[in-house]
Coordinates of C-alpha atoms and ligand atoms in Angstrom, one line a residue:
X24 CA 0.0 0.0 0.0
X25 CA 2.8 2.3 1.0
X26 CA 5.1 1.4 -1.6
X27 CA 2.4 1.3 -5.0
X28 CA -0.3 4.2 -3.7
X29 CA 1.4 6.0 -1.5
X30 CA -0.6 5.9 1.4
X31 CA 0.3 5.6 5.0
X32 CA -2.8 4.0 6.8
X33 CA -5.8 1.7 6.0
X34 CA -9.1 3.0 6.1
X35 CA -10.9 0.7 8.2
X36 CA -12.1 -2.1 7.6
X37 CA -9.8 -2.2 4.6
X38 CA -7.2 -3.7 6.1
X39 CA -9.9 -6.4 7.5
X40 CA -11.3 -7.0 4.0
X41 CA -8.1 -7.2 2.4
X42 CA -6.8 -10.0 5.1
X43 CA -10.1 -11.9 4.6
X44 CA -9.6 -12.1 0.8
X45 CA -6.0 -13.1 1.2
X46 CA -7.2 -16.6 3.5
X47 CA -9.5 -17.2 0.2
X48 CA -12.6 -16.2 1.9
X49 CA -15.6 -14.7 -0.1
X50 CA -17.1 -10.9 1.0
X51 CA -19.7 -8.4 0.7
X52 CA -18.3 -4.8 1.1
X53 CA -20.8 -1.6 1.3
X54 CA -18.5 1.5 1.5
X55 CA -19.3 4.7 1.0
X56 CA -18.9 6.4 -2.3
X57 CA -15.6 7.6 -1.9
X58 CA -14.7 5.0 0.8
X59 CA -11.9 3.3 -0.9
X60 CA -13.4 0.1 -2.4
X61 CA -11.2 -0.4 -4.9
X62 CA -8.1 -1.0 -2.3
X63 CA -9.7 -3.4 -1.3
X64 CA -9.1 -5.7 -4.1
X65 CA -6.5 -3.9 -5.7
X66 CA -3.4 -5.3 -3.0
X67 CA -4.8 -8.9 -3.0
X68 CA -4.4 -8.2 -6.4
X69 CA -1.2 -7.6 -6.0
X70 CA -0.3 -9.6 -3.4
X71 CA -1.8 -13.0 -4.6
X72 CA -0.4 -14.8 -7.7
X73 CA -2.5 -14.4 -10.8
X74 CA -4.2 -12.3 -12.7
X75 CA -7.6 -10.3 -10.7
X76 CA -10.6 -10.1 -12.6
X77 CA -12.9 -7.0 -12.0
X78 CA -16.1 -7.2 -13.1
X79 CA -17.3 -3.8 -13.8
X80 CA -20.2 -2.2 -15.7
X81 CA -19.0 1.2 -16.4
X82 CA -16.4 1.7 -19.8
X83 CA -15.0 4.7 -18.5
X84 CA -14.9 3.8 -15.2
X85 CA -12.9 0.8 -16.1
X86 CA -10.5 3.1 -18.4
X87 CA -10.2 5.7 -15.4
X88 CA -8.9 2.6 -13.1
X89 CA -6.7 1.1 -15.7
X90 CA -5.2 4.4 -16.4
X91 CA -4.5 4.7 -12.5
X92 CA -2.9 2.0 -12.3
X93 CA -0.6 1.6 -15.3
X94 CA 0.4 4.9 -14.0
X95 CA 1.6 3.5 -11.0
X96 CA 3.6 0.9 -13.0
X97 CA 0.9 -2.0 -12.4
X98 CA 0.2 -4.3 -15.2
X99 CA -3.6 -3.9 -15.6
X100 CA -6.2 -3.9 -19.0
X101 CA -10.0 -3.7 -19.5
X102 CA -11.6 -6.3 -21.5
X103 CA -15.1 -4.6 -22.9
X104 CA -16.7 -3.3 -26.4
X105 CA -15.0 -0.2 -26.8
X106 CA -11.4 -2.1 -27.1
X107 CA -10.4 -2.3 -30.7
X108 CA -10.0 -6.1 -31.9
X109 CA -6.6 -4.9 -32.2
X110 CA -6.3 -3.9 -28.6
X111 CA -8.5 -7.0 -27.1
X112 CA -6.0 -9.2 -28.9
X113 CA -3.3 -7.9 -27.1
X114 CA -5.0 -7.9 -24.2
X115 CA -5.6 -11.9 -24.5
X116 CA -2.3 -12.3 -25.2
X117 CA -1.3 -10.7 -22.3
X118 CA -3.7 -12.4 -19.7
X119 CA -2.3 -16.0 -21.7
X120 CA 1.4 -15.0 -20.8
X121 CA 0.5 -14.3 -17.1
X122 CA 1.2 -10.9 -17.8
X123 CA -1.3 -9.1 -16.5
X124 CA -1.9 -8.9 -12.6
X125 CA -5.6 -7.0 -12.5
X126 CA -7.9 -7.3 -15.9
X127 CA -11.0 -5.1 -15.6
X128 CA -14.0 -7.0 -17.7
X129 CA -17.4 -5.8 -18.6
X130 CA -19.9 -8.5 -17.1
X131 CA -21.2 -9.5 -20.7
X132 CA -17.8 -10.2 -21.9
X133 CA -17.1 -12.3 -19.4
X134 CA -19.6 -14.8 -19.9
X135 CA -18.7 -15.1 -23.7
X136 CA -17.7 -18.7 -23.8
X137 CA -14.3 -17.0 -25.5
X138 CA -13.2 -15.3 -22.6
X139 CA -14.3 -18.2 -20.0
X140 CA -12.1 -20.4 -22.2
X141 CA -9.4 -18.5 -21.8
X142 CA -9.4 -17.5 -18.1
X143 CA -9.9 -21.7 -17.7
X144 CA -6.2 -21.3 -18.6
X145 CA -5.1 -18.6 -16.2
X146 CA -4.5 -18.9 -12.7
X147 CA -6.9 -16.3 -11.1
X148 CA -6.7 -15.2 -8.1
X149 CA -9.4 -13.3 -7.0
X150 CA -12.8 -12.4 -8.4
X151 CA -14.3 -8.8 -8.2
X152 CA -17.8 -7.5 -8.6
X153 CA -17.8 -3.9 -8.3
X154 CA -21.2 -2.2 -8.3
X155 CA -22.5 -5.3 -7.3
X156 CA -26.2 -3.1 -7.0
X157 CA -26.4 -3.6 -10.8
X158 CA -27.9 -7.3 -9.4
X159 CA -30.9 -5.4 -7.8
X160 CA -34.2 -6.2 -10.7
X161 CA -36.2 -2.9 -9.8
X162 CA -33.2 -1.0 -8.8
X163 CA -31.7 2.3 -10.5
X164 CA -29.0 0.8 -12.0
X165 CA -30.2 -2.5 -12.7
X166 CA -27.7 -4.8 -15.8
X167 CA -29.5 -8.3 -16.1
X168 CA -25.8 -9.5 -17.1
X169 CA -25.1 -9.0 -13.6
X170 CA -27.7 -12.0 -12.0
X171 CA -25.9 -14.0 -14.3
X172 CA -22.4 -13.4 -12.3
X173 CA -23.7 -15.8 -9.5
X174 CA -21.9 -18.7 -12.3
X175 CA -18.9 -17.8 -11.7
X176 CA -18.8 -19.5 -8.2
X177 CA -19.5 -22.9 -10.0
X178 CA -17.0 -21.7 -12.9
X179 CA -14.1 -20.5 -10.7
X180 CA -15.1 -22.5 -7.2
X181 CA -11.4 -22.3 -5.5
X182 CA -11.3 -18.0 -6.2
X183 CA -12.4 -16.1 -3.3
X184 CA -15.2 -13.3 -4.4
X185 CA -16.0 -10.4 -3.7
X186 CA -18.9 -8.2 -4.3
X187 CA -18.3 -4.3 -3.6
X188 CA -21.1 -1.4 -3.6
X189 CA -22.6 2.0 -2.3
X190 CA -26.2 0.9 -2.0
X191 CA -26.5 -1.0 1.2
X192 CA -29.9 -0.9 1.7
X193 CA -31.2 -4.1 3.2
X194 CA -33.2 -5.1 0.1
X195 CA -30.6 -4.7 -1.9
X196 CA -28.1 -6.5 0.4
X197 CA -30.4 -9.6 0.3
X198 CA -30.5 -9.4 -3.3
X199 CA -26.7 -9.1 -3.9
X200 CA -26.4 -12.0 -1.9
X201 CA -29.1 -14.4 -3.7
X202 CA -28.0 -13.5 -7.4
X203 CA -24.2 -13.5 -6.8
X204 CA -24.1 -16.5 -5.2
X205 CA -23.1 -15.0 -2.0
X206 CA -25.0 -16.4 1.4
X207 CA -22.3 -17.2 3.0
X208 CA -20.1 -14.3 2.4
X209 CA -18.9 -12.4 5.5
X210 CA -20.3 -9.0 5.0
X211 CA -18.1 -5.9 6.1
X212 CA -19.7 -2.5 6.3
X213 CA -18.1 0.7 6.1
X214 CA -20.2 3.5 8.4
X215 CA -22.3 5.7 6.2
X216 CA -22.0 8.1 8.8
X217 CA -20.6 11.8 7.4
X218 CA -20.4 13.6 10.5
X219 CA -19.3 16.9 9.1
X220 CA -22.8 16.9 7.1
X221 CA -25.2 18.9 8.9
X222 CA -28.9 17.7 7.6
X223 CA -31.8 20.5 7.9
X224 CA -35.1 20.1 6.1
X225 CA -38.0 22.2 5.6
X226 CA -41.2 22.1 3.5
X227 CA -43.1 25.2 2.2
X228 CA -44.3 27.1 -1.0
X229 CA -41.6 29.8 -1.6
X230 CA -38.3 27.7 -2.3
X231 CA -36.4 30.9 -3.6
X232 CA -37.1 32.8 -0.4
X233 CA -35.4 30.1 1.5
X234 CA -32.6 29.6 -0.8
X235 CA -31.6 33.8 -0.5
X236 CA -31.9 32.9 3.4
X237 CA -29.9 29.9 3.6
X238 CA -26.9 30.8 1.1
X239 CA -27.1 34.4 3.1
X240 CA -25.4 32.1 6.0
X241 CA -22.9 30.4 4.0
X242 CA -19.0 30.6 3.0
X243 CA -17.2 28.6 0.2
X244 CA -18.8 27.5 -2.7
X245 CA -22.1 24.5 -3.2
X246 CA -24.2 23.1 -5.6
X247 CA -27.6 23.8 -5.5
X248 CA -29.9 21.0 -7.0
X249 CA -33.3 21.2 -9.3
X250 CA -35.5 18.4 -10.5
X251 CA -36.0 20.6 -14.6
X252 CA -33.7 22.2 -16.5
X253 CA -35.6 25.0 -17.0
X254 CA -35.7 25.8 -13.1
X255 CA -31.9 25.5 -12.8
X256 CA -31.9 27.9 -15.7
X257 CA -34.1 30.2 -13.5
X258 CA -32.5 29.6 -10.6
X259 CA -28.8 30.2 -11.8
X260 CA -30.2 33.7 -13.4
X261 CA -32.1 34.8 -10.2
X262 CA -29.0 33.9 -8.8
X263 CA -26.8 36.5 -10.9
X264 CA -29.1 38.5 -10.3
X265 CA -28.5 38.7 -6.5
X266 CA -24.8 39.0 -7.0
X267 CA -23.6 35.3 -6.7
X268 CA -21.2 33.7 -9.3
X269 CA -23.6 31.1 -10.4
X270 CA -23.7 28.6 -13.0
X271 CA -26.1 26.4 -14.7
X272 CA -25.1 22.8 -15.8
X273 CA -27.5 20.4 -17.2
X274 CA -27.7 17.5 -20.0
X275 CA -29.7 20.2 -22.4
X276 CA -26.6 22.5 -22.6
X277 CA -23.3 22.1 -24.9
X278 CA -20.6 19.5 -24.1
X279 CA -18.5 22.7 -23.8
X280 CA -20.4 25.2 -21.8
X281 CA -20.8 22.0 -19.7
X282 CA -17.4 21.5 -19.2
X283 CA -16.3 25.1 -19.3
X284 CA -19.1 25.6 -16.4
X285 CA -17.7 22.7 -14.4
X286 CA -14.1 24.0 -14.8
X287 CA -15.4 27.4 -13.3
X288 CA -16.7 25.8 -10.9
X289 CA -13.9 23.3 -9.6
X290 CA -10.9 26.1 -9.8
X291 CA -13.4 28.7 -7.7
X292 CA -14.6 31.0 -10.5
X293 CA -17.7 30.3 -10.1
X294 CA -19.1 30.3 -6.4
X295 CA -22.6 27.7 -7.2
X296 CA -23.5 25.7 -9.2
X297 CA -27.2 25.1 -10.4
X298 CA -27.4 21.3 -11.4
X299 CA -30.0 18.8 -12.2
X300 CA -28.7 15.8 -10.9
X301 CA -27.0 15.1 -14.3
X302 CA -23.8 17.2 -12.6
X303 CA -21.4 15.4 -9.7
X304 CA -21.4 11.9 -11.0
X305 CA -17.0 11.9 -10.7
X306 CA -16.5 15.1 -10.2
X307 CA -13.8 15.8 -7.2
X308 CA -14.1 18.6 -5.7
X309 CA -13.5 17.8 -1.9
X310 CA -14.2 21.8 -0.5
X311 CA -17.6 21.6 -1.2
X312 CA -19.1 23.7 1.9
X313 CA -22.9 22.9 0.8
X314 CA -25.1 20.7 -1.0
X315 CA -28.9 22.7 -1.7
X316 CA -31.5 21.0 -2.8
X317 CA -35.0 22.6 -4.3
X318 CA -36.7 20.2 -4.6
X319 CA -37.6 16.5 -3.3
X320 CA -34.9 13.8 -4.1
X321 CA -37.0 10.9 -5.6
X322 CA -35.4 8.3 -2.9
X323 CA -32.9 8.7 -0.2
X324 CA -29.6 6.6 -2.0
X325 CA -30.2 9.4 -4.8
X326 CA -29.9 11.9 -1.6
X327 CA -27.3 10.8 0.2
X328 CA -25.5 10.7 -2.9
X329 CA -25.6 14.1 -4.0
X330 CA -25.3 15.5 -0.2
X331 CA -22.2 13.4 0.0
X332 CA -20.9 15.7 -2.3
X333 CA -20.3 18.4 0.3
X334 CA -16.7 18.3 2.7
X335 CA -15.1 15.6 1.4
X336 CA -12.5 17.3 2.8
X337 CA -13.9 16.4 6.4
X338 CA -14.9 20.1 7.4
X339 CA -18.4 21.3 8.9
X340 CA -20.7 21.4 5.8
X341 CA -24.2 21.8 4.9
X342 CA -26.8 19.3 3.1
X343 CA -30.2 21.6 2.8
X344 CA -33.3 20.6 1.4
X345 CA -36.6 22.9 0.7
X346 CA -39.2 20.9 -0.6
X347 CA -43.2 21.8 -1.5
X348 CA -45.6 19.2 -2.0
X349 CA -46.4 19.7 -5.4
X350 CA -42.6 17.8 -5.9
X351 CA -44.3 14.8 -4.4
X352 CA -47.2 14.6 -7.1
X353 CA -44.7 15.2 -9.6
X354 CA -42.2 12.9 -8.7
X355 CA -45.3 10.0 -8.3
X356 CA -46.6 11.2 -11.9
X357 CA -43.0 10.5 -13.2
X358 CA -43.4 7.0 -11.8
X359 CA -46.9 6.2 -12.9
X360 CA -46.2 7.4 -16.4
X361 CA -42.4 6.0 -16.7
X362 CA -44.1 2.7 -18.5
X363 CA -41.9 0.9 -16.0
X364 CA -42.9 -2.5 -15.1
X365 CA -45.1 -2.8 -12.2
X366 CA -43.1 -4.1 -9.8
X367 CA -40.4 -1.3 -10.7
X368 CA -43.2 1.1 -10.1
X369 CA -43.9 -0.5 -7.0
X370 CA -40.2 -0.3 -5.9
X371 CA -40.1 3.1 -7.3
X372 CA -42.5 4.6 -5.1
X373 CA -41.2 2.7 -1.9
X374 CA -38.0 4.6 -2.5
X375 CA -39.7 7.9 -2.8
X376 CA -41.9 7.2 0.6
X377 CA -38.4 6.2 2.1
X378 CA -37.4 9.6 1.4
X379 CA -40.8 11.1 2.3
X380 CA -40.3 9.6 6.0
X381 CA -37.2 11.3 5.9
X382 CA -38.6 14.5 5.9
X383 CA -41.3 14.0 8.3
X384 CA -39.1 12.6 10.7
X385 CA -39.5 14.8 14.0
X386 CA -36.4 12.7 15.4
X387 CA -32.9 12.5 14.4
X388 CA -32.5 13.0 11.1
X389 CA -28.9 11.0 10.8
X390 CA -30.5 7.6 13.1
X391 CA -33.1 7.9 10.0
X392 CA -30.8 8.0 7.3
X393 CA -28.1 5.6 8.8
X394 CA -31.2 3.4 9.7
X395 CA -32.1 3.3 6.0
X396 CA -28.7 1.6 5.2
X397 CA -29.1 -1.1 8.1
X398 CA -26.6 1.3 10.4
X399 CA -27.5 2.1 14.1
X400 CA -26.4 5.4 15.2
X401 CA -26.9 5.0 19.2
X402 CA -27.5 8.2 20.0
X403 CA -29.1 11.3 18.2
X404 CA -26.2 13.1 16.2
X405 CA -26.6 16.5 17.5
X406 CA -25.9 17.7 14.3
X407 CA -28.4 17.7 12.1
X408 CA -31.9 20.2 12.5
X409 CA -34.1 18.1 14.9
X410 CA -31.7 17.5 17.4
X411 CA -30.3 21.4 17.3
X412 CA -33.7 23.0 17.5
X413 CA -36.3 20.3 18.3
X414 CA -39.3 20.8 16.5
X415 CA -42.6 21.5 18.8
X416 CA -44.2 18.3 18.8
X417 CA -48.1 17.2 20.0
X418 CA -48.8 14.1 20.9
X419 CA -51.6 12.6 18.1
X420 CA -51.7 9.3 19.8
X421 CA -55.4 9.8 20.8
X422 CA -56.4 11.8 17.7
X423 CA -54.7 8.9 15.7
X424 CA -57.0 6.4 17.4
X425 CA -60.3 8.5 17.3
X426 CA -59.5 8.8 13.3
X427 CA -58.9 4.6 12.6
X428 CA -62.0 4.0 15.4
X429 CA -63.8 6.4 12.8
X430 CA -62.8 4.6 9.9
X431 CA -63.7 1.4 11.4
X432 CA -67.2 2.4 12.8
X433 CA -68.1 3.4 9.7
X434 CA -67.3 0.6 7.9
X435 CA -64.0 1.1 6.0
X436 CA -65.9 2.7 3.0
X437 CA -65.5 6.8 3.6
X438 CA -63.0 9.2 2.6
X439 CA -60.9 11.8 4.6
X440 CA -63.8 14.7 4.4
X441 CA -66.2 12.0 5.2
X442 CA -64.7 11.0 8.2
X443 CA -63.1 14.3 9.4
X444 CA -66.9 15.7 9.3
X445 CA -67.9 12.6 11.6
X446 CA -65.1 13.4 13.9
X447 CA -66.0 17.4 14.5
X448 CA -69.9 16.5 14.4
X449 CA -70.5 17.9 11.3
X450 CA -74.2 17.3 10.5
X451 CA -73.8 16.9 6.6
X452 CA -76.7 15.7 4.5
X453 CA -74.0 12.3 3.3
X454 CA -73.7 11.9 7.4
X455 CA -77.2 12.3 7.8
X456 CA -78.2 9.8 4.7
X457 CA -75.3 7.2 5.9
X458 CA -76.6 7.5 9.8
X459 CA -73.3 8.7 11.3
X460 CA -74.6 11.0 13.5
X461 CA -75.6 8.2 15.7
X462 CA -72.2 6.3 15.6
X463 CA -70.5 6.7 18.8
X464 CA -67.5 8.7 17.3
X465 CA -69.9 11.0 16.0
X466 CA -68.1 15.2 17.4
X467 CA -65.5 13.1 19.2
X468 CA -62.8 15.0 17.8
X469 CA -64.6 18.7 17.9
X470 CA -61.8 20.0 20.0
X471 CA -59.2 19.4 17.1
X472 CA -59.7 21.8 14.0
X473 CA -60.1 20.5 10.8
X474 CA -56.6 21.6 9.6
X475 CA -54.9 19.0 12.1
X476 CA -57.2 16.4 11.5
X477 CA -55.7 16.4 8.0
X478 CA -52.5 16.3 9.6
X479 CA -53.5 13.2 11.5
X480 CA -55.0 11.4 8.2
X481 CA -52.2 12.4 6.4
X482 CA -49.9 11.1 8.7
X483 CA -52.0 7.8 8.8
X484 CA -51.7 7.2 5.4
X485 CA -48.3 8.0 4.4
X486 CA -46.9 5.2 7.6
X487 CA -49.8 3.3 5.8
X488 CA -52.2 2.4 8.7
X489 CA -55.0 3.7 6.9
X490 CA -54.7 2.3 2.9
X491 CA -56.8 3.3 0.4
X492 CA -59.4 0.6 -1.1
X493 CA -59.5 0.7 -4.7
X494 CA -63.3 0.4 -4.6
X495 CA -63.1 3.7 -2.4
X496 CA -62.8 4.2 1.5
X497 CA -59.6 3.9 3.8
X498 CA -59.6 0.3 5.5
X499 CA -57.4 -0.3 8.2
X500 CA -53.9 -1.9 8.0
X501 CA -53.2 -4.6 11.0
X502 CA -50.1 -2.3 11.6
X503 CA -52.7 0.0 13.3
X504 CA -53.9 -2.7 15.9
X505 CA -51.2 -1.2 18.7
X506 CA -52.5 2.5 18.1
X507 CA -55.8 1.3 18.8
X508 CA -55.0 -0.3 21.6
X509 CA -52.7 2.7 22.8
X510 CA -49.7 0.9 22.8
X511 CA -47.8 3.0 20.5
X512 CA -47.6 7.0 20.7
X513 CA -48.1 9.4 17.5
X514 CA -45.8 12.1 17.6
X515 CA -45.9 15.1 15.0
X516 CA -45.3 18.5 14.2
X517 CA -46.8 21.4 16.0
X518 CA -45.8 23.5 12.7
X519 CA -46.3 22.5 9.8
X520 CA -44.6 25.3 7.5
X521 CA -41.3 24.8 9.3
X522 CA -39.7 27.7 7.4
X523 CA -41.7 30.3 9.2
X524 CA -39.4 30.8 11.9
X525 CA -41.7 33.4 13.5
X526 CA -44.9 30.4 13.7
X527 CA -44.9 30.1 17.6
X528 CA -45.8 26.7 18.4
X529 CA -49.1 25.8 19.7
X530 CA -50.0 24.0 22.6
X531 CA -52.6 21.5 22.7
X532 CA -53.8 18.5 25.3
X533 CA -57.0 16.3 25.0
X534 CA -57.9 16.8 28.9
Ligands
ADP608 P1 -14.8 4.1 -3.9 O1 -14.6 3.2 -5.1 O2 -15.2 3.5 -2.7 O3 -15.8 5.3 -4.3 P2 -12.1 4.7 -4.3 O4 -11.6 3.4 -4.2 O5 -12.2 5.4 -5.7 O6 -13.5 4.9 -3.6 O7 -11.2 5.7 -3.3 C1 -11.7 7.0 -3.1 C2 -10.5 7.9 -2.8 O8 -9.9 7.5 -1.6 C3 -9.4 7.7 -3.8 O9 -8.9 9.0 -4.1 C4 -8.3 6.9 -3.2 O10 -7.1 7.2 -3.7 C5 -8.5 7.3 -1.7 N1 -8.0 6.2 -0.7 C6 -8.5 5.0 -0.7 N2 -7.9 4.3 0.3 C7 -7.1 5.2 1.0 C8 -6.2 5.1 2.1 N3 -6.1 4.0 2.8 N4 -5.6 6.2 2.5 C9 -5.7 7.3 1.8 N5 -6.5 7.5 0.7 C10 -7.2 6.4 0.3
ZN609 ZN1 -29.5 14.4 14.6

C-alpha cells in the first residue's frame, strides 16, 4: 500500500477485507462512495499470484482505473466493447502470458464462452464484482448481465469473491447475496455516517425565499440542486441577479459550456453551481461547503449521494433541502407514467416514501438516514436540524386512534372529508343519509380543527395504517392494531410550515 499508492494507513475495515480475501474467503463490502473500495481488491491483487478479474459495468470507469494503475507501473487492461480487436487481442495475449496482474472485464464479456475459455487457462486469483447493485431487478441501475455473475462460483469455485457497492440498503443487500451466489459471504460494512454533514429540512411554497436565506449564512462555494432544466436555468439567473457567481449545468446544454461551467466551478470561479442531478457523478471537488436541494430527491440513495458531495475534505458542511408538495405529485406522476414494469413502479414509489419519511421525521434526522442503510447510530447526532432545535411536537396518539375507530365504525368505505366531518360532528346531508350522526365517534374530535385532522390522516396514510381501497374508502392496515389499543404513541409536528421561523408553536392537550 505504502510502496504502490502512497498511502500511510488503512481506512478501516480495509485492512480487514483485504486480510479476509487473502485466506481465500468470499465478502460483501458496502463503503461509502468515496470510501476506498477499490483498495480493497486492488493489494490482494497484487499480493496473490495471478491475474484479478474485476467485473465492472461502467467503460470509463474501467479506463479511469486502468489508467490509475498503469500509472503506478501496475500491469492492468480492461476487456469490454470499446477495445479495438486490435487492442482486445493484445489484451488476450497478455492475460495468456501471465502478464497481466488485474484485468478489468465488462460483465457481458465475461460470460462469452471466448473469454471463460481463456481465463480456464489462467491462474486467477481473486474475483471482483464492483457495483454489485447492478444485481438489484427494480433497482436504479439494474444490468440483467449482472444476475448471471452468480456462475462464476460454480466456474471458478477455489477464487475467493468479492462483491463491492454503495447501496446498502437491506433489500438490496439480500438481493446481492441471492443473485451472486453469496449467502455465506462475510459482509463488512463501512459506516455511512458523514459527521461533518449537517442535515436540515424544511417544506413550504416559496423555495427561492429560503434559498436567499440559507446561502445568506454560507461561505465557500455549493451546488444547488433542481428536478428541470428549466428551473436551474431560473434559478442560476435569479442567482446572478443577486450577485452570486452562479452557474447552470444540465444535460440540455453544450458538451462545452458544460465542461467550461464545471471547470469554473472546480478552480473557484464560479461560487454555485445550479445542477440537475445530471452534474457530480465523478467530479472531485472535496471543498464543497454545501449541497442545496429545491426540490424533493426521488429516494434517499439518490440523496445521500448528491449530499455526500459536500466536505469531502472532512470540514463542517451543509446538506439543505426545501421541498413543496407539489414535488411529491410530480415525482409519483413520473413514476406512474415512466411505462416501467409494475413491480419497478412498485419499488419506485417505496423509495420515494423512504425519502418522504425522511422529511417527516420529527427525530434524528442522521438515526433515519443511517437506519435506512441497516446502520445504528446510538445516540441522536446532534448535528443535524431536529436535534439542534427540536421541533414542537403534539402528541396525536389519541387523535390517531379516534380517526382509525372512525374509519372502522363506519365501515372502511369513507374518505378523509367524510370521516373528518364525523369526527367534529358535522351534521352533513352524506352523514345524515349514511346514519353517522348516531355512531359513537360521532363530534368526538370537535376539540381538534379541521386543519390537524388532516395532519392526523395524512400522517396515517403515508406510515400506511389507513390504505386506500380501490373500490373507495380507507380500510385499516393490521399495523394499526397497537395504536388502537394505545400501545404506541403518535408524535408530530406542531408546525407545519417549518420555514416560518416566526410560527410560535401551539399547545394543545386532549384533557
Ligand atoms: P470508492 O470506489 O469506494 O468510491 P475509491 O476506491 O475510488 O473509492 O477511493 C476513493 C479515494 O480515496 C481515492 O482518491 C483513493 O485514492 C483514496 N483512498 C483509498 N484508500 C485510501 C487510504 N487507505 N488512504 C488514503 N487514501 C485512500
Ligand atoms: Zn440528529
Amino acid at each position: 500500500m505504502h510502496k504502490v499508492f502512497g498511502y500511510s494507513d488503512f481506512r478501516p475495515p480495509q485492512d480487514i477485507i483485504i486480510a479476509h480475501l487473502l485466506a481465500g474467503k468470499d465478502a460483501l463490502v458496502l463503503m461509502p462512495t468515496g470510501g476506498g473500495k477499490s483498495l480493497c481488491y486492488q493489494i490482494p491483487a497484487l499480493t496473490l499470484p495471478g491475474t484479478a478479474v474485476i467485473i465492472s459495468p461502467l467503460i470509463a470507469l474501467m479506463d479511469d482505473q486502468v489508467q490509475a494503475l498503469r500509472r503506478r507501473k501496475i500491469p492492468a487492461a480492461a476487456l469490454h466493447s470499446a477495445a479495438s480487436p486490435a487492442q482486445q487481442e493484445e489484451i488476450e495475449r497478455a492475460l495468456g502470458a501471465g502478464e497481466l496482474r488485474i484485468l478489468y472485464c465488462a460483465p457481458e464479456r465475461i460470460l462469452q464462452e471466448r473469454t471463460l475459455r481463456l481465463l480456464r487457462t489462467v491462474p486467477i486469483s481473486l474475483l471482483a464484482i464492483d457495483e454489485a447493485h447492478c444485481v438489484a431487478q427494480w433497482g436504479p441501475h439494474f444490468r440483467p448481465e449482472y444476475r448471471q455473475m452468480g456462475r462464476l462460483r460454480t466456474l471458478f469455485p477455489r477464487v475467493p469473491r468479492v462483491a463491492l457497492t454503495a447501496t446498502a440498503d437491506l433489500a438490496s443487500r439480500q438481493e446481492i447475496r441471492e443473485s451472486l451466489a453469496l449467502a455465506e459471504a462475510q459482509i463488512f460494512v463501512q459506516s455511512f455516517d458523514r459527521p461533518n454533514i449537517r442535515y436540515r429540512m424544511q417544506q413550504g411554497s416559496s423555495g427561492r425565499e429560503a434559498l436567499a436565506e440559507f446561502l445568506r449564512q454560507q461561505r465557500g462555494s455549493g451546488i444547488v440542486y433542481c428536478l428541470s432544466r428549466r428551473k436551474v436555468e431560473d434559478t442560476a439567473s435569479w442567482l446572478q441577479g443577486l450577485g452570486y457567481r452562479a452557474l447552470p449545468y444540465h444535460a440540455g446544454l453544450s458538451a462545452e459550456l458544460r465542461s467550461a461551467h464545471q471547470r469554473d466551478f472546480l478552480s473557484n470561479r464560479a461560487q454555485i453551481m445550479v445542477a440537475t442531478i445530471a452534474f457530480g457523478m465523478g467530479i472531485d471537488k472535496a471543498d464543497v461547503r454545501f449541497v442545496a436541494h429545491l426540490n424533493l430527491p426521488k429516494s434517499i440513495e439518490a440523496y445521500y449521494q448528491e449530499t455526500g458531495r459536500a466536505g469531502r475534505d472532512g470540514q463542517a458542511a451543509e446538506a439543505w433541502l426545501h421541498y413543496g408538495l407539489q414535488d411529491l405529485l410530480l415525482l409519483r406522476q413520473m413514476i406512474q407514467q415512466s411505462g416501467a414494469a409494475p413491480e419497478q413502479q412498485q419499488s419506485e414509489e417505496e423509495r420515494l416514501q423512504a425519502m418522504l419519511d425522511l422529511t417527516e421525521e420529527v427525530g434524528c434526522r442522521r438515526q433515519r438516514l443511517l437506519g435506512y442503510f441497516g446502520e445504528t447510530l446510538a445516540h441522536p447526532c446532534g448535528n443535524c436540524d431536529n436535534c439542534l432545535r427540536p421541533p414542537p411536537l403534539w402528541d396525536a396518539s389519541e387523535a390517531a386512534q379516534m380517526a382509525l375507530s372512525a374509519a372502522y365504525r363506519s365501515g372502511q368505505r369513507c374518505g378523509v372529508q367524510h370521516l373528518i366531518d364525523i369526527l367534529l360532528g358535522r351534521d352533513t346531508s352524506r352523514v345524515r343519509q349514511a346514519q353517522h350522526h348516531r355512531l359513537p365517534v360521532f363530534g368526538i374530535g370537535h376539540k381538534l380543527p379541521p386543519r390537524d385532522w388532516q395532519q392526523v390522516f395524512r400522517h396515517l396514510l403515508a406510515r400506511g395504517y389507513l390504505q386506500p381501497h380501490p373500490q373507495g374508502g380507507l380500510v385499516l392496515h393490521g399495523s394499526s392494531r397497537p395504536i388502537l389499543r394505545k400501545e404506541q404513541r403518535i408524535w408530530l409536528r406542531a408546525v407545519e410550515a417549518v420555514s416560518s421561523c416566526s410560527a410560535k408553536p401551539r399547545k394543545r392537550s386532549w384533557s
